[in-house]
Short mmCIF file of C-alpha atoms in Angstrom, two decimals:
data_model
loop_
_atom_site.label_atom_id
_atom_site.label_comp_id
_atom_site.label_asym_id
_atom_site.label_seq_id
_atom_site.Cartn_x
_atom_site.Cartn_y
_atom_site.Cartn_z
CA ALA A 1 50.53 -90.03 -32.69
CA GLY A 2 49.58 -93.67 -33.37
CA THR A 3 47.03 -95.37 -31.06
CA LEU A 4 47.02 -97.33 -27.87
CA VAL A 5 45.38 -100.05 -27.35
CA LEU A 6 43.80 -101.14 -23.50
CA ASN A 7 42.28 -104.63 -24.25
CA GLY A 8 42.72 -105.96 -21.01
CA GLU A 9 40.52 -104.75 -18.04
CA GLY A 10 42.27 -101.86 -15.31
CA SER A 11 40.89 -98.86 -13.93
CA ALA A 12 42.35 -95.27 -13.14
CA SER A 13 42.30 -93.65 -10.00
CA ALA A 14 40.93 -90.24 -9.28
CA SER A 15 43.83 -88.68 -9.28
CA GLY A 16 45.14 -90.65 -12.55
CA VAL A 17 45.99 -89.08 -15.80
CA PHE A 18 45.91 -90.16 -19.57
CA ASP A 19 47.26 -87.77 -21.73
CA VAL A 20 46.95 -87.95 -25.00
CA ASP A 21 49.04 -85.23 -28.21
CA ALA A 22 47.11 -84.04 -30.63
CA GLY A 23 47.36 -87.03 -33.62
CA ALA A 24 47.11 -89.63 -31.22
CA THR A 25 44.27 -92.05 -29.99
CA LEU A 26 43.89 -93.79 -26.46
CA GLN A 27 41.33 -96.60 -27.59
CA PHE A 28 39.68 -98.69 -25.02
CA ASP A 29 37.99 -102.18 -25.52
CA SER A 30 37.99 -104.16 -22.72
CA ASP A 31 36.00 -103.27 -19.15
CA TYR A 32 37.94 -100.31 -17.82
CA SER A 33 36.98 -97.82 -14.99
CA VAL A 34 38.11 -93.88 -14.17
CA ALA A 35 36.87 -92.70 -11.23
CA ASP A 36 37.28 -89.10 -12.44
CA ALA A 37 37.15 -88.12 -16.47
CA ALA A 38 39.44 -85.12 -15.53
CA GLY A 39 41.85 -87.21 -16.41
CA LEU A 40 41.76 -87.36 -19.82
CA THR A 41 43.51 -84.63 -21.14
CA GLY A 42 45.42 -83.42 -23.94
CA GLY A 43 44.38 -82.72 -27.92
CA GLY A 44 44.00 -85.96 -28.87
CA ALA A 45 41.02 -88.16 -28.56
CA PHE A 46 39.89 -91.48 -26.67
CA ASP A 47 37.82 -93.84 -28.31
CA LEU A 48 35.58 -96.62 -26.59
CA THR A 49 35.17 -99.46 -28.77
CA GLY A 50 34.33 -102.48 -26.73
CA GLY A 51 33.96 -103.88 -22.73
CA THR A 52 32.49 -101.13 -20.42
CA LEU A 53 33.75 -98.75 -19.21
CA HIS A 54 32.52 -97.27 -15.33
CA ILE A 55 33.18 -93.28 -16.04
CA ASP A 56 32.29 -90.44 -13.69
CA GLY A 57 32.77 -86.70 -14.32
CA VAL A 58 33.41 -84.00 -16.74
CA ILE A 59 34.60 -85.12 -20.29
CA SER A 60 36.41 -82.27 -22.12
CA THR A 61 38.14 -83.85 -24.17
CA ASP A 62 36.99 -85.45 -27.80
CA PHE A 63 35.74 -88.83 -27.25
CA LEU A 64 34.38 -91.25 -29.75
CA GLN A 65 31.92 -94.37 -29.20
CA ASP A 66 32.50 -96.96 -31.62
CA GLY A 67 31.14 -99.77 -29.88
CA GLY A 68 30.90 -101.05 -25.88
CA ASN A 69 28.92 -99.74 -22.97
CA ILE A 70 29.23 -96.96 -20.62
CA ASP A 71 27.88 -96.58 -17.02
CA GLY A 72 28.49 -94.21 -14.51
CA SER A 73 27.17 -90.87 -14.28
CA PHE A 74 29.33 -88.42 -16.61
CA GLU A 75 28.53 -84.62 -18.60
CA ILE A 76 30.23 -83.87 -22.23
CA ASP A 77 32.38 -80.78 -22.48
CA GLY A 78 33.42 -81.02 -25.88
CA GLU A 79 32.59 -82.98 -28.65
CA PHE A 80 31.24 -86.57 -28.05
CA GLY A 81 30.94 -88.65 -31.23
CA TRP A 82 28.04 -91.37 -30.13
CA ALA A 83 28.68 -94.09 -33.57
CA ASP A 84 27.58 -97.58 -31.93
CA GLY A 85 27.25 -98.68 -28.33
CA SER A 86 24.65 -97.75 -24.87
CA TRP A 87 24.85 -96.18 -22.39
CA SER A 88 23.09 -98.45 -20.59
CA THR A 89 23.10 -99.23 -16.31
CA THR A 90 22.17 -100.89 -13.58
CA ASN A 91 21.79 -97.76 -11.90
CA PRO A 92 18.50 -96.03 -12.10
CA SER A 93 19.91 -92.93 -11.07
CA ALA A 94 22.73 -92.48 -13.38
CA THR A 95 22.81 -89.07 -15.66
CA THR A 96 24.67 -87.65 -18.80
CA VAL A 97 24.39 -84.31 -19.10
CA ILE A 98 25.65 -82.14 -21.76
CA LYS A 99 27.16 -78.96 -20.92
CA SER A 100 26.52 -75.64 -22.66
CA ASP A 101 29.40 -76.17 -24.82
CA GLY A 102 28.94 -79.36 -25.47
CA VAL A 103 28.76 -81.10 -28.49
CA LEU A 104 27.00 -84.95 -29.01
CA TYR A 105 27.03 -86.74 -32.69
CA ILE A 106 24.90 -89.40 -32.49
CA GLU A 107 25.08 -91.47 -35.82
CA ASP A 108 23.43 -93.88 -38.00
CA THR A 109 22.92 -96.93 -35.71
CA THR A 110 20.90 -98.08 -32.16
CA SER A 111 21.92 -95.67 -29.45
CA PHE A 112 20.59 -97.62 -25.91
CA TYR A 113 20.44 -95.68 -22.86
CA GLU A 114 18.51 -97.54 -20.15
CA ASN A 115 17.81 -96.33 -16.70
CA ARG A 116 19.40 -93.36 -17.82
CA ASP A 117 18.39 -89.45 -17.53
CA ILE A 118 20.11 -87.42 -20.72
CA THR A 119 19.91 -84.09 -20.00
CA ASN A 120 21.16 -81.28 -22.77
CA TYR A 121 21.89 -78.10 -22.14
CA GLY A 122 24.77 -77.43 -25.26
CA THR A 123 23.98 -79.09 -29.13
CA VAL A 124 22.45 -82.39 -30.20
CA ASN A 125 23.06 -83.27 -33.65
CA TRP A 126 20.82 -86.49 -34.69
CA THR A 127 22.02 -87.82 -38.06
CA GLY A 128 20.37 -91.35 -37.90
CA GLY A 129 19.55 -94.10 -36.81
CA THR A 130 17.81 -95.30 -33.46
CA LEU A 131 17.59 -94.26 -29.93
CA LEU A 132 16.06 -96.16 -27.82
CA THR A 133 15.45 -96.28 -23.94
CA ASN A 134 13.25 -98.17 -21.20
CA ALA A 135 10.55 -97.19 -18.81
CA ASN A 136 13.66 -96.12 -16.51
CA GLY A 137 14.89 -93.36 -19.32
CA SER A 138 14.82 -89.96 -20.19
CA PHE A 139 15.57 -87.12 -22.33
CA VAL A 140 15.27 -83.36 -21.53
CA ASN A 141 16.65 -81.08 -24.19
CA PHE A 142 17.21 -77.76 -23.00
CA GLY A 143 19.57 -76.34 -25.80
CA SER A 144 19.34 -77.40 -29.23
CA PHE A 145 17.85 -80.66 -30.50
CA ASN A 146 18.85 -81.14 -34.58
CA ASP A 147 17.17 -83.76 -36.43
CA GLN A 148 19.19 -83.81 -39.44
CA SER A 149 18.70 -87.14 -41.14
CA ASP A 150 17.14 -87.95 -44.28
CA SER A 151 16.38 -91.66 -43.05
CA ASP A 152 14.01 -92.56 -41.50
CA HIS A 153 14.26 -93.08 -37.66
CA ASN A 154 12.76 -93.90 -34.16
CA LEU A 155 13.25 -92.50 -31.12
CA SER A 156 11.34 -95.50 -29.54
CA GLU A 157 11.25 -97.29 -26.13
CA THR A 158 11.67 -101.17 -24.78
CA SER A 159 8.65 -100.81 -22.06
CA GLY A 160 7.05 -98.67 -19.85
CA ASP A 161 6.30 -95.04 -20.60
CA SER A 162 10.01 -93.30 -21.19
CA THR A 163 9.74 -89.44 -22.31
CA PHE A 164 11.10 -86.76 -24.00
CA THR A 165 10.83 -83.47 -23.20
CA ASN A 166 11.75 -80.70 -25.58
CA ASP A 167 11.99 -77.44 -23.19
CA GLY A 168 14.95 -75.74 -25.89
CA THR A 169 14.68 -75.99 -29.61
CA TYR A 170 13.94 -79.24 -31.50
CA LEU A 171 15.07 -78.57 -35.14
CA LYS A 172 13.75 -80.87 -37.68
CA THR A 173 15.52 -80.04 -41.08
CA GLY A 174 16.17 -83.75 -42.03
CA ALA A 175 13.64 -84.99 -44.94
CA GLY A 176 12.98 -88.75 -43.47
CA THR A 177 10.43 -89.54 -40.96
CA THR A 178 11.19 -89.32 -37.56
CA ARG A 179 8.54 -91.82 -35.33
CA ILE A 180 8.59 -90.75 -31.60
CA ASP A 181 7.26 -93.87 -29.48
CA GLN A 182 7.96 -91.98 -26.64
CA THR A 183 5.82 -89.79 -24.75
CA PHE A 184 6.69 -86.24 -26.21
CA ASP A 185 6.12 -83.04 -24.18
CA ASN A 186 6.83 -79.81 -25.74
CA GLY A 187 7.47 -76.80 -22.87
CA SER A 188 6.70 -73.84 -22.52
CA PRO A 189 8.51 -70.91 -23.62
CA VAL A 190 9.62 -73.26 -26.05
CA THR A 191 10.22 -74.16 -29.86
CA LEU A 192 9.53 -77.39 -31.92
CA ASP A 193 10.25 -76.63 -35.45
CA VAL A 194 9.58 -78.72 -38.67
CA ARG A 195 11.45 -77.29 -41.66
CA ASN A 196 11.39 -81.13 -43.40
CA GLY A 197 10.09 -84.34 -43.46
CA VAL A 198 7.58 -85.98 -41.20
CA LEU A 199 7.37 -85.76 -37.63
CA GLU A 200 5.34 -88.26 -36.19
CA LEU A 201 4.16 -88.39 -32.32
CA ASN A 202 3.38 -92.12 -31.69
CA GLY A 203 3.72 -92.16 -27.54
CA GLY A 204 1.06 -89.47 -26.58
CA GLY A 205 2.54 -86.15 -24.92
CA THR A 206 1.53 -82.25 -24.66
CA ASN A 207 2.24 -78.87 -26.14
CA GLY A 208 1.88 -76.48 -23.20
CA SER A 209 0.04 -73.21 -23.03
CA SER A 210 3.44 -70.95 -24.27
CA GLY A 211 4.94 -73.63 -26.42
CA ALA A 212 5.35 -72.46 -30.25
CA VAL A 213 4.63 -75.24 -32.85
CA VAL A 214 6.32 -74.09 -36.08
CA VAL A 215 5.91 -76.21 -39.33
CA LYS A 216 7.90 -74.94 -42.83
CA ASN A 217 8.55 -75.60 -46.88
CA ASP A 218 7.67 -79.21 -46.44
CA GLY A 219 7.56 -80.41 -42.58
CA LEU A 220 4.64 -82.19 -41.79
CA ILE A 221 3.66 -83.11 -37.93
CA ARG A 222 1.27 -86.41 -38.19
CA PHE A 223 -0.29 -87.30 -34.98
CA THR A 224 -0.77 -90.89 -34.10
CA ASP A 225 -1.74 -91.48 -30.63
CA ASN A 226 -3.89 -88.67 -28.21
CA TYR A 227 -2.19 -85.46 -27.56
CA THR A 228 -3.12 -82.51 -26.03
CA ILE A 229 -2.30 -78.86 -27.81
CA GLU A 230 -3.27 -76.31 -24.33
CA ASN A 231 -3.36 -73.74 -26.86
CA ALA A 232 -3.71 -73.55 -30.44
CA ALA A 233 -3.30 -70.24 -31.02
CA ASN A 234 0.62 -71.12 -30.84
CA LEU A 235 0.79 -73.35 -33.84
CA SER A 236 1.68 -71.99 -37.69
CA THR A 237 2.79 -72.16 -40.60
CA GLU A 238 5.87 -70.10 -42.46
CA SER A 239 7.50 -70.39 -45.75
CA LEU A 240 11.59 -69.98 -45.95
#
């Protein structure tokens, strides 16, 4: 039990293991390098609070990010709470993959993923804050992306033409306004389901020929930039 804080720089080799028991936490509070995330084991939690954590491989344990920055290419196969901090990197080929059993919680903060491509095959629960990237960042959803915030929030960019591509299910249930400044492409056959609040598409994009767009109850989609809908027959409204 308790918390061990690593407050000085260090590294773990590919064979290095941090085994954290249930009820205990290992906290990274300074620059640290983990060559293989498979070395993070046990039923406890890992928490990044400061510095830059360079990590590669599959994170399968519970992981919290309350600050700092994550570098490297990594996959999420457990529960990851992104409460603060960034996923910025100088490597333009850096990737993050949420695997089919992985869950990413994006909480009420500005989450910056500079130069990083994020791909979701699992579940993303976005409860508030701003998702922010640059021209070299992208987000592709093949799984479930749950937009749950009751406050206004943004999917934005600092420069260039970043993209959010929905090739799974984008479900908006929060009452707030979600403003998407990135190019938003809804693939086919997938579903954009707006059940509550306003989804404002401010960066253009395309709804594919068989991409379903459903607006239910008090939901609203607002187009504030050029947008292409390849088949208007796929637009529908429903009452729950």
